[in-house]
Amino acid sequence: MKHPPQNLHQRLRRANHPRLWLLAGLALSFIPHLPRLPLLIIAPSVALLVWRLAHELALVALPGRFVRGLLTVLALAITFTAYHTLFGREAGVGLLVVMSCLKLMEMQQPRDITVVVGLGYFVVATVFLFDQSILIGLYMMLVVVVLTTALTAFNRGTAQPPRWLNLRQAGQMLLQAAPIALLLFLLFPRIPGPLWNLPDDSTAAGTGLSDSMSPGKISQLSNNNAVAFRVQFDTKPPPATLRYWRGPVFTYFDSKTWSNPDHQRRPGAPYQQPGFRAAGTATDYTVTLEPHQQRWLFALDLPSRLPLRSTLSREFELISKSPVYQLRRYDMQSYTDYQLDPASPPDQFRYLQLPNNAAPRARQLARQWRNRFANDADIMQQALQYFRQQPFYYTRKPPLMPGDPVDEFLFDRQRGFCEHYASAFVVLMRAARIPARVVTGYLGGETNPLGDYFIVRQSDAHAWAEVWLSGQGWVRVDPTAVIPPSRVEDSQDLQRIAPEAALTLAPPGWATRAWRQLGFGVDNMNHYWNQWIINYNDQQQMALLSGLFSYLGLKNIDWRDMVGVLAGGVTLVLVALALPLLRFRRRRRDAITAIYTRFCRKLARRGLSRNPAEGPQDFALRAILALPGNASAIVDISRRYQQLRYAPRPPTDGLRHFRSAVRRFRP
Amino acid sequence: MTDIKAVIDTLAARASDVVLGKEHEIRLSLACLLARGHLLIEDLPGVGKTTLAHVLAKILGLEYHRIQFTSDLLPADILGVSIFEKERGDFRFLPGPIFAQLILADEVNRATPKAQSALLEAMEEGQVTIEGETRPLPEPFFVIATQNPTHQIGTFPLPESQLDRFLMRISLGYPNPRAERKLLTGQDRRELLKDLQPCLDSAQLARIQTAVPQVHVADALLDYLQALLHSSRQSSHFSVGLSPRAGLSLLHSAQAWALMAGRDHVLPEDVQTVLPHVVGHRLRGSNGGDEDTNADALIAKLAAVAIP
């Protein structure tokens, strides 16, 4: 057989359009996964997609059974090489992507096509395991439209529909499904807590504060603008200098890294809670925490309420019972004016621990201070004085300190980020026999003027110290706060640690302000998306439904009512969607028919009802036989009706005469 | 219009003088011929099928041939043959009985399918091809075929595709007692036939035929027609729905019927009148069963479709 020479355009026109839609949908569904997928998965998947596309353009043949089997084994091997497992979220998605592409190699029967479309939908769903932002949501909707178009096109069979008809119908179908989806979203009974526990993924790198602190660990977050959490205050927000968001606390130092032995323990039996004396007024707020794969929850120093499914550690950390894999929202209450554990002297062993060989020069200095001052508070002040007077610089790019980091920082380089200050300060305090610990968390956060909430970013990560002073308990000391503004290198940091001084800086230009305004707008949208869509949970559902039910005068709803409301709602939507379809069948009743129907009704009252299949002439005959007295009127009306409805040129004022004739008709 | 009605009424009256008590069937036959359709008359032997065909040919003033279909009839017996003439040293074509304006194909289902198809092809094409030469058939060209009920012995039932080529199928049935008495006491039908004079010439007939498609069909009526077709295709009672050709046949027949009633537009009643005769031989029930009763039931189903 001879093929006429074809260019690519002709081949595209000849190709099977449903399959092209399907290939496009599948490829689009992979795109959000691309940054997560290793090249080892991407390369073969793209190759298989291209293979299939070339086959659709009649350029190459599909592989035979043997090659397909070989490719399958190869795909499994590749996935295993890339992830060292075939299970879990990451490896599962990798396997799904490469296997979907492999399925294209044997896609011939309608059954295979349906399977591939199903796989496409599944890939779409897996994207939400990683990212649930509004943009991804919109994008995935687009992908679903493309996949549904492919499905519509396949089911149309061989008929060539007009252009874009499949797309339009797919869009129409999805729009019709939208109210049902909304009802299911709002009303489907939700299980408290996450629906399933995602397996702990070793490959998933958490962003944010980790469970240890070593030099450089927090400063590497300083350029990360990702949102850590958002806060909505119900009461007046505390001043900027008090906005310390407490996170993991570290007690154990190994001369380089700070950690906390408690963090290795499973949560469960909590230690006896430390004594806590609050003063002043409470601050109420709601935190919406972005997933960070760790267990800490953040709260304003010092939390006075425990969120659901969490415990409080002896260092007053809020620890969630399970790692935060999904957006988490919790109501909190804190007292910024407090006394922590003033009565009982703390565990000496735990809070005075120092490795023997660490920081000899710092110990030396601390011993001098100890000999000079009797009072712990004076020693503390002396240490802060040291930071203030010596030429310490606050910088995001601290120099490498390969030797003893504390000594090198304190005496040689004197340049560092908050973790250097906090670490050195706690080492100094412990060397002077004052119980101390490192606290990490976030400081500050910016207000979103558009949404009336605070955004705390990863770049707001901070570390500070807590020192136990008799009579006062644990006191927060932030050694970075004593650095004079002139020695703070970055204006953003200045804003954070010395807001008053930052006011003297030149105001930003209009472009910067506009950019920031746009950023606030986008963040505001994300905030509401998180609050109402992502984090719509069992409690919010209950609140919504109780509101609805109390409006109807009902109380005490349970899941059975919810299912009832759901079933009723879905039925209503289906009926609403079906009605126009049914009405379409029924003829629209124009004026002539309406008047004739009135005539028939008048006769029906005399026991003469028209059979729907009875023509006007036959009916008139029957009527005349039954009511000979009205014969002339019946003939006249029927004739007029026939003229209007069936004759070629109905008389100009025929309708008016017809109407009045029927009105005058008295059988 | 009214003069057409007068002409038709005269025709019907003349025919009724010979075929007694069958005025409705006569009018249906006339409607069929006016709509340029072929007619199939199906009934038992002896109820006057052939007579009716004869009468129609006579009163319409058409040149007609009768072909008696038998099981040994060959296509050449219908179409004609070429024979060698010694004097001229050439072949000469002897036209068969098909070359006439009106063909009476008597007992068409007694012939073999081969002979049947020779006739039926001529019906569809309006021309015949014999020995590689295409010869046109006269204008107008009608076929009135009669057939015995298919369950009788020695019949080859016409396949559905060929039945579809007949615009209408009518059956005569027994005459009513009064007509039968008149028949028994009256003159011999053959004599009457002989005396029957044409009431129409071919020009008049052509004029009436061209008037048929001009009868107005309103949108409302097309809605009804489509409702009928739709019902036949959707309903589970029918194994096959009505074809678009059936729809056209229904429309043309109804137009002819309206014209014969002296109207310039079609009414639903016109459609309902011709409906059983136009669709009766085209419908198949989904449950099998006896053909005749089945057809009646099916037509009743269609007749019950509401007029929109």
Short mmCIF file of C-alpha atoms in Angstrom, two decimals, chain A residues 585 587 593 610-619 641-643 645-649, chain B residues 216 218 220-221 223-224 230 263-269 272 303-308:
data_model
loop_
_atom_site.label_atom_id
_atom_site.label_comp_id
_atom_site.label_asym_id
_atom_site.label_seq_id
_atom_site.Cartn_x
_atom_site.Cartn_y
_atom_site.Cartn_z
CA ARG A 585 -39.79 16.98 25.30
CA ARG A 587 -44.04 21.09 23.23
CA THR A 593 -52.83 25.72 21.45
CA ARG A 610 -60.61 15.07 23.79
CA ASN A 611 -58.43 12.03 23.35
CA PRO A 612 -54.85 13.29 22.99
CA ALA A 613 -54.57 11.40 19.71
CA GLU A 614 -57.80 12.84 18.35
CA GLY A 615 -57.54 15.39 15.57
CA PRO A 616 -59.58 18.61 15.67
CA GLN A 617 -61.94 17.53 12.92
CA ASP A 618 -62.74 14.17 14.48
CA PHE A 619 -63.24 15.79 17.85
CA TYR A 641 -58.28 26.41 14.83
CA GLN A 642 -57.46 24.34 11.74
CA GLN A 643 -56.92 27.50 9.73
CA ARG A 645 -52.64 25.84 13.04
CA TYR A 646 -52.48 23.89 9.81
CA ALA A 647 -53.34 26.15 6.89
CA PRO A 648 -50.68 27.89 4.78
CA ARG A 649 -51.77 31.51 5.21
CA HIS B 216 -49.39 22.81 2.66
CA ALA B 218 -47.72 23.16 8.74
CA ALA B 220 -47.52 21.61 13.81
CA LEU B 221 -48.32 18.75 11.46
CA ASP B 223 -44.33 17.81 14.71
CA TYR B 224 -47.06 15.22 14.79
CA HIS B 230 -40.16 8.87 17.09
CA ARG B 263 -58.22 21.04 1.24
CA ASP B 264 -55.03 22.99 0.67
CA HIS B 265 -53.48 21.80 3.91
CA VAL B 266 -52.96 18.54 5.73
CA LEU B 267 -54.74 17.77 9.00
CA PRO B 268 -53.74 15.18 11.57
CA GLU B 269 -56.84 13.27 10.53
CA GLN B 272 -54.38 9.06 10.75
CA ALA B 303 -52.56 5.80 16.36
CA ALA B 304 -52.60 6.49 20.10
CA VAL B 305 -49.66 8.89 19.84
CA ALA B 306 -50.83 12.27 21.10
CA ILE B 307 -51.18 15.10 18.60
CA PRO B 308 -48.88 17.85 19.75
#
